[in-house]
Coordinates of N, CA, C and O in Angstrom, one line a residue:
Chain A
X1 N 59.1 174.9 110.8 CA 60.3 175.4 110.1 C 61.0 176.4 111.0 O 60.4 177.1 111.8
X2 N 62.6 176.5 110.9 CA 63.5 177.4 111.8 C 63.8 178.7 111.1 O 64.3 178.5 110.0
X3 N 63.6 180.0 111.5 CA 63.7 180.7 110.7 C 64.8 181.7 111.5 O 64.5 181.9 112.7
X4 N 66.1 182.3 110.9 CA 67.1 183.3 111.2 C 66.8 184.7 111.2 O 67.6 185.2 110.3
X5 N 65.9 185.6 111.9 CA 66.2 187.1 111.7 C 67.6 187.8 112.0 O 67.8 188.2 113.1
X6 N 68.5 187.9 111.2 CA 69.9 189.0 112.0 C 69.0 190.8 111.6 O 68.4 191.3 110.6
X7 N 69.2 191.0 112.8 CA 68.7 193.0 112.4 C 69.9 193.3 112.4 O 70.6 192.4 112.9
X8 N 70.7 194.4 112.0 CA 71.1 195.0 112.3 C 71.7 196.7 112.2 O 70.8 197.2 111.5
X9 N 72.2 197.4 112.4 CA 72.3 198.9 112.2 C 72.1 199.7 111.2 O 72.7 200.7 111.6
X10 N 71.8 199.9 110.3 CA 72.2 200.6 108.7 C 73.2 201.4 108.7 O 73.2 202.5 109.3
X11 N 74.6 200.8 107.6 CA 75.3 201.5 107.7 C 75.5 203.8 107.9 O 74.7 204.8 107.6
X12 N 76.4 203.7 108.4 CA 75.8 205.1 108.8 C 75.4 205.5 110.5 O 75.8 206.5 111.1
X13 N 74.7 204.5 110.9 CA 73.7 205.0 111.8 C 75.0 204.5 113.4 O 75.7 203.5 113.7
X14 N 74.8 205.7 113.9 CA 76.1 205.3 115.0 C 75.4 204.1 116.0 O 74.3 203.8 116.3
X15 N 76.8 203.5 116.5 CA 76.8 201.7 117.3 C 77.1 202.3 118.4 O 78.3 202.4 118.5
X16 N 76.5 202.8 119.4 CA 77.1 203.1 120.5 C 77.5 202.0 121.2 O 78.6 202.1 121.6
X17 N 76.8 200.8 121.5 CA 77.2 199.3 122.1 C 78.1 198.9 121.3 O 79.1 198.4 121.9
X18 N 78.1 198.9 120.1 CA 79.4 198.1 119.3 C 80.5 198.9 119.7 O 81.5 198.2 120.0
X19 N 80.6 200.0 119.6 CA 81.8 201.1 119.8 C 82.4 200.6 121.4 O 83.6 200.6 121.5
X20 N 81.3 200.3 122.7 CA 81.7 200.5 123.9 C 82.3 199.0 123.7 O 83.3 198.8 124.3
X21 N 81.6 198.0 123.0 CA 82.7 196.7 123.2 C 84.1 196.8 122.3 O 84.9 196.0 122.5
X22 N 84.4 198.0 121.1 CA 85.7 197.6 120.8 C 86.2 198.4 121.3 O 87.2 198.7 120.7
X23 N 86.0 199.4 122.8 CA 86.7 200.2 123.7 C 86.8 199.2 124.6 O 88.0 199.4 124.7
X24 N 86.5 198.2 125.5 CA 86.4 197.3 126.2 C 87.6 196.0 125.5 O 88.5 195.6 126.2
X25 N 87.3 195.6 124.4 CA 88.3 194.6 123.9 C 89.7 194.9 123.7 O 90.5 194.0 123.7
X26 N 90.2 196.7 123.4 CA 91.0 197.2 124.1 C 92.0 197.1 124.7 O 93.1 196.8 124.5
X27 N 91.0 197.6 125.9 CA 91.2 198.2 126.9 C 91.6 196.5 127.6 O 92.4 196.5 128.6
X28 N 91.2 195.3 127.1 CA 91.7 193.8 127.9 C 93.0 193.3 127.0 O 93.6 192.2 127.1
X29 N 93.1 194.3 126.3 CA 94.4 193.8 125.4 C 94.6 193.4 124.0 O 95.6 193.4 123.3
X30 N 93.1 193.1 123.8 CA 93.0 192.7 122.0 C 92.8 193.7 120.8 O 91.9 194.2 120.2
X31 N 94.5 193.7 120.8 CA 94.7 195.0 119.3 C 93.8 194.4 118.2 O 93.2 193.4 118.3
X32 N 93.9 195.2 117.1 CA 94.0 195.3 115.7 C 92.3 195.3 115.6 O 91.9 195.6 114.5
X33 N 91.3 195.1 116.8 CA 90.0 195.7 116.4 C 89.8 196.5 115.7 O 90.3 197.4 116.4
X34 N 89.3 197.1 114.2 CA 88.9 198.1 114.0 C 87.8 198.6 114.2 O 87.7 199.7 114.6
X35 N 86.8 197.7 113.9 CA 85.4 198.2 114.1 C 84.9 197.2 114.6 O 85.3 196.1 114.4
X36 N 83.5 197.5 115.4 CA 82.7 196.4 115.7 C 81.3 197.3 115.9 O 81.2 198.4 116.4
X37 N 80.3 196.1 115.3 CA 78.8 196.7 114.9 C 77.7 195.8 115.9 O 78.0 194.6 115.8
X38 N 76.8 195.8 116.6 CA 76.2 194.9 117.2 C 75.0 194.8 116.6 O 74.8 195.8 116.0
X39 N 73.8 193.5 116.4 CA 73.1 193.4 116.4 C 71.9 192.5 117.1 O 71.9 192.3 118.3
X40 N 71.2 192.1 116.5 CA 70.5 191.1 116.7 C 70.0 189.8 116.4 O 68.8 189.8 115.9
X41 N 70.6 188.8 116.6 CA 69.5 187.8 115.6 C 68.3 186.9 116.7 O 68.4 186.5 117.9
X42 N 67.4 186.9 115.8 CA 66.1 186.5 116.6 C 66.0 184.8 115.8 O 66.4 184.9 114.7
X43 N 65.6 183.8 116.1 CA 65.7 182.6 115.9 C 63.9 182.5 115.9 O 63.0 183.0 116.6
X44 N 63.7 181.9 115.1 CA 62.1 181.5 115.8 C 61.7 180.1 114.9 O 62.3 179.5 114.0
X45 N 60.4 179.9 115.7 CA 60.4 178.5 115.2 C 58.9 178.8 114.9 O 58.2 179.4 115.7
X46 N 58.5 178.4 113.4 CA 57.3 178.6 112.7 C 56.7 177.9 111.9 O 57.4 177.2 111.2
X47 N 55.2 177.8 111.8 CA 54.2 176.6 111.1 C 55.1 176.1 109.9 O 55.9 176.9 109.5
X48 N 55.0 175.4 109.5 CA 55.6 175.0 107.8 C 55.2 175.4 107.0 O 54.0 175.1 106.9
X49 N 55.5 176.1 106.2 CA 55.0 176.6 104.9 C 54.9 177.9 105.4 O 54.6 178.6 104.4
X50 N 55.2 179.0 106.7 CA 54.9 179.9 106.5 C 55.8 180.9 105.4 O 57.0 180.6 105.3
X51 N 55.3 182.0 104.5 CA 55.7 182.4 103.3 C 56.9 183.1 103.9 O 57.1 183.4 105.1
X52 N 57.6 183.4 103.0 CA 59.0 184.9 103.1 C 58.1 185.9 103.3 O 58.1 186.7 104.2
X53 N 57.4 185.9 102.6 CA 56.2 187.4 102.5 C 56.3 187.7 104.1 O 56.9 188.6 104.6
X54 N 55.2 186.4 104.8 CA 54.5 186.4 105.9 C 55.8 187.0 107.1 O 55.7 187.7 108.1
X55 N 57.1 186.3 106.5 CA 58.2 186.7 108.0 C 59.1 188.2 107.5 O 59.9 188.8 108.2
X56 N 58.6 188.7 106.1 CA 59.0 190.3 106.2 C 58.2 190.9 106.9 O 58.8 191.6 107.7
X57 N 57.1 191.0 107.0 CA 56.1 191.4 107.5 C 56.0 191.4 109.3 O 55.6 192.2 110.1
X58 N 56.7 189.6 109.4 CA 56.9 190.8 110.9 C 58.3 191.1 111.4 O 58.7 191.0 112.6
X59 N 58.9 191.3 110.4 CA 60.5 191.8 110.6 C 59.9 193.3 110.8 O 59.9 193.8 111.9
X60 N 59.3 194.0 109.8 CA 58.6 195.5 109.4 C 57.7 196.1 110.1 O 57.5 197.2 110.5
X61 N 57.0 194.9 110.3 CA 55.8 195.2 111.5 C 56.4 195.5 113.3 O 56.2 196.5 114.0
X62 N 57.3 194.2 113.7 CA 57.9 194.5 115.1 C 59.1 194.1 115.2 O 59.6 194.5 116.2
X63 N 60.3 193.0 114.3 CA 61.8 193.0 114.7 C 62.4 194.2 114.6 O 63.0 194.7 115.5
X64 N 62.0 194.6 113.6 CA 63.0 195.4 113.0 C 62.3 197.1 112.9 O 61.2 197.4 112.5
X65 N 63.2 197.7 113.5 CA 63.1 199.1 113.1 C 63.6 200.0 112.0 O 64.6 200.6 112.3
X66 N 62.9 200.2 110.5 CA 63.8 199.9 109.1 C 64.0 201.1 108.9 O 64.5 201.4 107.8
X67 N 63.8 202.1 109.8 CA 64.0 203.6 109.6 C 65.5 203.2 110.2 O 66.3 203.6 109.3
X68 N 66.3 202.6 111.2 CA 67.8 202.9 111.2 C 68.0 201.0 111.0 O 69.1 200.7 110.4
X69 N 67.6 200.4 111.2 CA 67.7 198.7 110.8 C 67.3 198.0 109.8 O 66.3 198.0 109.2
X70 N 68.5 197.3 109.4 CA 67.9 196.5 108.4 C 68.0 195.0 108.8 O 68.6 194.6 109.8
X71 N 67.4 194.3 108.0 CA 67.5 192.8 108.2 C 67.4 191.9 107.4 O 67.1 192.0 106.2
X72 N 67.8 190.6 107.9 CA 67.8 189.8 106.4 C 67.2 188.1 107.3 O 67.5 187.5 108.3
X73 N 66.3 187.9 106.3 CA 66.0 186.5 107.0 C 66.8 185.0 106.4 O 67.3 184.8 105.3
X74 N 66.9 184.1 107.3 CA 67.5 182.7 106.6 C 66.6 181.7 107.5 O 66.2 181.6 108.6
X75 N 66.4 180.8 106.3 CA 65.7 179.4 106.7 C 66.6 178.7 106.9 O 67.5 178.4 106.1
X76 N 66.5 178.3 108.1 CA 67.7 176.1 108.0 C 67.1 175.5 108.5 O 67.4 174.3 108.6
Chain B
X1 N 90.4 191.1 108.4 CA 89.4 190.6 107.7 C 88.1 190.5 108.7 O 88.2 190.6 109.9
X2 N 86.5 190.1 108.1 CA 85.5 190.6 108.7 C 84.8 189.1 109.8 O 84.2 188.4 109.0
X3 N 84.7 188.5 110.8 CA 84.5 188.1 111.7 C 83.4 188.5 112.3 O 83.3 189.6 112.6
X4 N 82.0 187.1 112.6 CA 80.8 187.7 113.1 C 80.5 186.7 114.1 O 80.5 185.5 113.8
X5 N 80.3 187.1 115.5 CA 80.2 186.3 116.5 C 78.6 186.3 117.1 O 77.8 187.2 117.3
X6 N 78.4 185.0 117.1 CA 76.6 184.9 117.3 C 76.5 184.4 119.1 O 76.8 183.3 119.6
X7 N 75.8 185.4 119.7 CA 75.7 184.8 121.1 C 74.4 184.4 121.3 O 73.6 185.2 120.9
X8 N 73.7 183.2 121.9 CA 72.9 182.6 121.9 C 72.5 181.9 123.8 O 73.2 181.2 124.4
X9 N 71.5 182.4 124.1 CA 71.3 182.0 125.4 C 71.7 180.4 125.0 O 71.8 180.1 123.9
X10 N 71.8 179.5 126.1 CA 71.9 178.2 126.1 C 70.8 178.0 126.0 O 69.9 178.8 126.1
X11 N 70.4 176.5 125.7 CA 68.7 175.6 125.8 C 68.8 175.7 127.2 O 69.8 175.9 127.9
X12 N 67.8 175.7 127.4 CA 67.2 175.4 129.1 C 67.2 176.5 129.8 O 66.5 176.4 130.9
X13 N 68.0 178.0 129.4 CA 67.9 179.1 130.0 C 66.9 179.9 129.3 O 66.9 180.1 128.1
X14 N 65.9 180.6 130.6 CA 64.5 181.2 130.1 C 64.9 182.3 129.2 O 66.0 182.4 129.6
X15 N 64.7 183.1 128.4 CA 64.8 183.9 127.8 C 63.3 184.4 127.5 O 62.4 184.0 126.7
X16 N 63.4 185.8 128.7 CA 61.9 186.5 128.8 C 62.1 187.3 127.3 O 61.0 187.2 126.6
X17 N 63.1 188.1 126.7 CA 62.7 188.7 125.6 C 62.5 188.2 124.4 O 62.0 188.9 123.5
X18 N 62.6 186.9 124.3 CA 62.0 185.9 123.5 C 60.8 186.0 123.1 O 60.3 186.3 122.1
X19 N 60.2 185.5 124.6 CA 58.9 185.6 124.9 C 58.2 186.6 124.8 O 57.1 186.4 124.4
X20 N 58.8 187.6 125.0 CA 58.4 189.2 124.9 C 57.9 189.0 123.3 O 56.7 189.0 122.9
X21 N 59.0 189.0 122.4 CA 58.6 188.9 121.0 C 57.7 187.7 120.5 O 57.6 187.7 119.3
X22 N 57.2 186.8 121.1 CA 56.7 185.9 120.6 C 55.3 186.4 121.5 O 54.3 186.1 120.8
X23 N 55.2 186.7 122.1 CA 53.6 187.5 122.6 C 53.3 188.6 121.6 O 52.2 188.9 121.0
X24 N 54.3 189.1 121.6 CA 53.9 190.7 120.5 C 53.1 189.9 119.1 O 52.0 190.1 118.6
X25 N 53.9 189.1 118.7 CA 53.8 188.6 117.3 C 52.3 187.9 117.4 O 51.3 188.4 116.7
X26 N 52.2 187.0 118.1 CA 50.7 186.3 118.0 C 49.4 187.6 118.8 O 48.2 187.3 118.9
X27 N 49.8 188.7 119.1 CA 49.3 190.2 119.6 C 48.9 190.8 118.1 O 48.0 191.5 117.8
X28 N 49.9 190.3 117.4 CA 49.6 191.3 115.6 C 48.8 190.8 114.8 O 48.2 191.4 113.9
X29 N 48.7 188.9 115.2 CA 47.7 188.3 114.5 C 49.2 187.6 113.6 O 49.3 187.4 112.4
X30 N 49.9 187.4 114.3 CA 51.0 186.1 113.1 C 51.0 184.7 114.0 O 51.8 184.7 114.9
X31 N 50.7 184.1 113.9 CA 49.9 182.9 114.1 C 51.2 181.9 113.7 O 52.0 181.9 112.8
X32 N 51.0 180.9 114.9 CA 52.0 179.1 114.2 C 53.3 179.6 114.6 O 54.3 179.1 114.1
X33 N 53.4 180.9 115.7 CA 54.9 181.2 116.1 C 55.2 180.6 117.4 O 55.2 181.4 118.4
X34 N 55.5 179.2 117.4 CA 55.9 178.1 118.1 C 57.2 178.6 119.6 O 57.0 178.6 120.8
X35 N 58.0 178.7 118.8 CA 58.8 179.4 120.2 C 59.5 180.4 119.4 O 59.4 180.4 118.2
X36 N 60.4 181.7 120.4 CA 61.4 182.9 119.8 C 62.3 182.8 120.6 O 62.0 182.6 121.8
X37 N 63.5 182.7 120.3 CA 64.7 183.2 121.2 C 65.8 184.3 120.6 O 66.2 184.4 119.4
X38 N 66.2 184.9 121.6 CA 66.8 185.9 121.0 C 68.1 185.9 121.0 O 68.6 184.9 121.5
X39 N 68.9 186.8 120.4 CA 70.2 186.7 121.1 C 71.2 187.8 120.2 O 70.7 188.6 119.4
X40 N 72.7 187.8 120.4 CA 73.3 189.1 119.8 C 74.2 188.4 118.5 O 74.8 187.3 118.6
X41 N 74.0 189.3 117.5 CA 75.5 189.4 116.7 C 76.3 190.3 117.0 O 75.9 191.5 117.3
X42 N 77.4 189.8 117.0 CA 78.9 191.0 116.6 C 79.5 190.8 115.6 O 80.0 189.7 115.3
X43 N 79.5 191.9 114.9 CA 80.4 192.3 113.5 C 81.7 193.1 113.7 O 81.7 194.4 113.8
X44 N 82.6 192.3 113.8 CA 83.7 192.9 113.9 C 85.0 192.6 112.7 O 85.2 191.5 112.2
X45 N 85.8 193.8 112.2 CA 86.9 193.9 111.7 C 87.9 193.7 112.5 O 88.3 194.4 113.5
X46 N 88.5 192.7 112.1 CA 89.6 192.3 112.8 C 91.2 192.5 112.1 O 91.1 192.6 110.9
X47 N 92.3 192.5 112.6 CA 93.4 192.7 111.9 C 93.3 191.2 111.0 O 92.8 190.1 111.4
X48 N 94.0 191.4 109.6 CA 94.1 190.2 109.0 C 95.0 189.0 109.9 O 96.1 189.2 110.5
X49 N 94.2 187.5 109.6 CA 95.5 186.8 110.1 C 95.2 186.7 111.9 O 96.0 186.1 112.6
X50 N 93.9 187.4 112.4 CA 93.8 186.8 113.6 C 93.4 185.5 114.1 O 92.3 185.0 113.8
X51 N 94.1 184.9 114.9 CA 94.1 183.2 115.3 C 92.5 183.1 115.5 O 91.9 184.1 115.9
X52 N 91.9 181.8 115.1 CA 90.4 181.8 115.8 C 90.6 181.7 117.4 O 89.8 181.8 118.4
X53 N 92.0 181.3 117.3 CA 91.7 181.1 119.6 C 91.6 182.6 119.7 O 90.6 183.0 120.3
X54 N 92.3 183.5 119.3 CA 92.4 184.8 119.9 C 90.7 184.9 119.9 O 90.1 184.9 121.0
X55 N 90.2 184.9 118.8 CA 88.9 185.7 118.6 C 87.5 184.9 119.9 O 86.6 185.6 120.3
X56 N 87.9 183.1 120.2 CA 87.6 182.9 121.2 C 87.8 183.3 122.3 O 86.8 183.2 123.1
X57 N 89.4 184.0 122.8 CA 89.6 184.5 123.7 C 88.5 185.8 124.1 O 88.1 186.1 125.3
X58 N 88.2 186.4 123.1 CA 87.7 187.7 123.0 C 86.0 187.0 123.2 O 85.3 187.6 124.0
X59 N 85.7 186.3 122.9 CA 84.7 185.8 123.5 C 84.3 185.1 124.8 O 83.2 185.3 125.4
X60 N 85.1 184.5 125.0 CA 85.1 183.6 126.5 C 85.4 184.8 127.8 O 84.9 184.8 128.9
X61 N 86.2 185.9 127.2 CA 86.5 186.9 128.5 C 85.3 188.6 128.6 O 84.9 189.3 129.6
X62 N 85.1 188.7 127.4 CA 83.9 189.5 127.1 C 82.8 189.2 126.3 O 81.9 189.5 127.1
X63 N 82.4 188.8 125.3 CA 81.4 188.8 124.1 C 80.0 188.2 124.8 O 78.9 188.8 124.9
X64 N 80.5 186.8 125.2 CA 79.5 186.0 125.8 C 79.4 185.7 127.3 O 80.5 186.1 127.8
X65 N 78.5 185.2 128.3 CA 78.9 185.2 129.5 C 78.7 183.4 129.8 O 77.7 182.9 130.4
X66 N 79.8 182.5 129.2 CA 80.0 181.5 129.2 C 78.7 180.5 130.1 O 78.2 179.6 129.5
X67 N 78.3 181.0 131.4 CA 78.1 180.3 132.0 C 76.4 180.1 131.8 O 75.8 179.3 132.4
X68 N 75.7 181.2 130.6 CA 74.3 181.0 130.4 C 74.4 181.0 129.0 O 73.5 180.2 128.5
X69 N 75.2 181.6 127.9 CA 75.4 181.8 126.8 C 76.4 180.6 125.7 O 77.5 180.1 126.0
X70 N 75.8 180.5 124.8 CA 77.2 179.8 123.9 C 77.5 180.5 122.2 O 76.5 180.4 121.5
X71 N 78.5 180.9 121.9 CA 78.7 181.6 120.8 C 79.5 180.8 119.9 O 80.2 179.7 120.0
X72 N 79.3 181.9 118.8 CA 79.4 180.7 117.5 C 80.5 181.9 116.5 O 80.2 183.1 116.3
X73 N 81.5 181.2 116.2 CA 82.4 182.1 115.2 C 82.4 182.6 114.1 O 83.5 183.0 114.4
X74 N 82.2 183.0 112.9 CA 81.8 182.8 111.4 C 83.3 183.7 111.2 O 83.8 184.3 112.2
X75 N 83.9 183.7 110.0 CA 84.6 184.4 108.9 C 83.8 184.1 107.6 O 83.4 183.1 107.1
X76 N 83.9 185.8 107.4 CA 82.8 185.8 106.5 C 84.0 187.1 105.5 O 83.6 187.6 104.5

């Protein structure tokens, strides 16, 4: 099965990378940026059947850092 | 309106941090994790009414680095 980790920032918690690319988009000419947030999505490919349970677990355990990250998983 | 751009190594390009997470994971005891690849989201606010070529543009000249990467547009 294909499974979608996106992590990303918890509102709040400052984007320094997201901030330096909408100073950069800019700075090349493309107005009306307001904000831009970066994250991460991790893709992985896993046994069948493994549970939702089993892939929070290692979002909590090692994707994800849930003290300033949060995350959300998707199966396709 | 809100616009999220997914950059994704291409197939065939190694992706060591992948790997990195896919060692850690079967290291914790999560088992049946076949392959990992990694890659970035951008969440960006955009002025309403921006063309999808603009938002390509903003991708082809910064976001992604065309020649190892391919990204993906969403309006969300």
């Amino acid at each position: 099965m294909k499974v979608r980790v996106y992590v990303m920032l918890k509102t709040g918690v400052l984007d320094p990378q997201g901030e330096a690319v909408r100073h950069a988009l800019g700075a090349l000419g493309f107005d009306g940026v307001e904000s831009v947030r970066q994250g991460k999505v991790i893709e992985m490919e896993l046994a069948d059947g493994t549970p939702e349970a089993r892939i929070s677990e290692m979002c909590e355990k090692l994707l994800a850092n849930t003290v300033i990250e949060s995350y959300r998983i998707e199966t396709y």
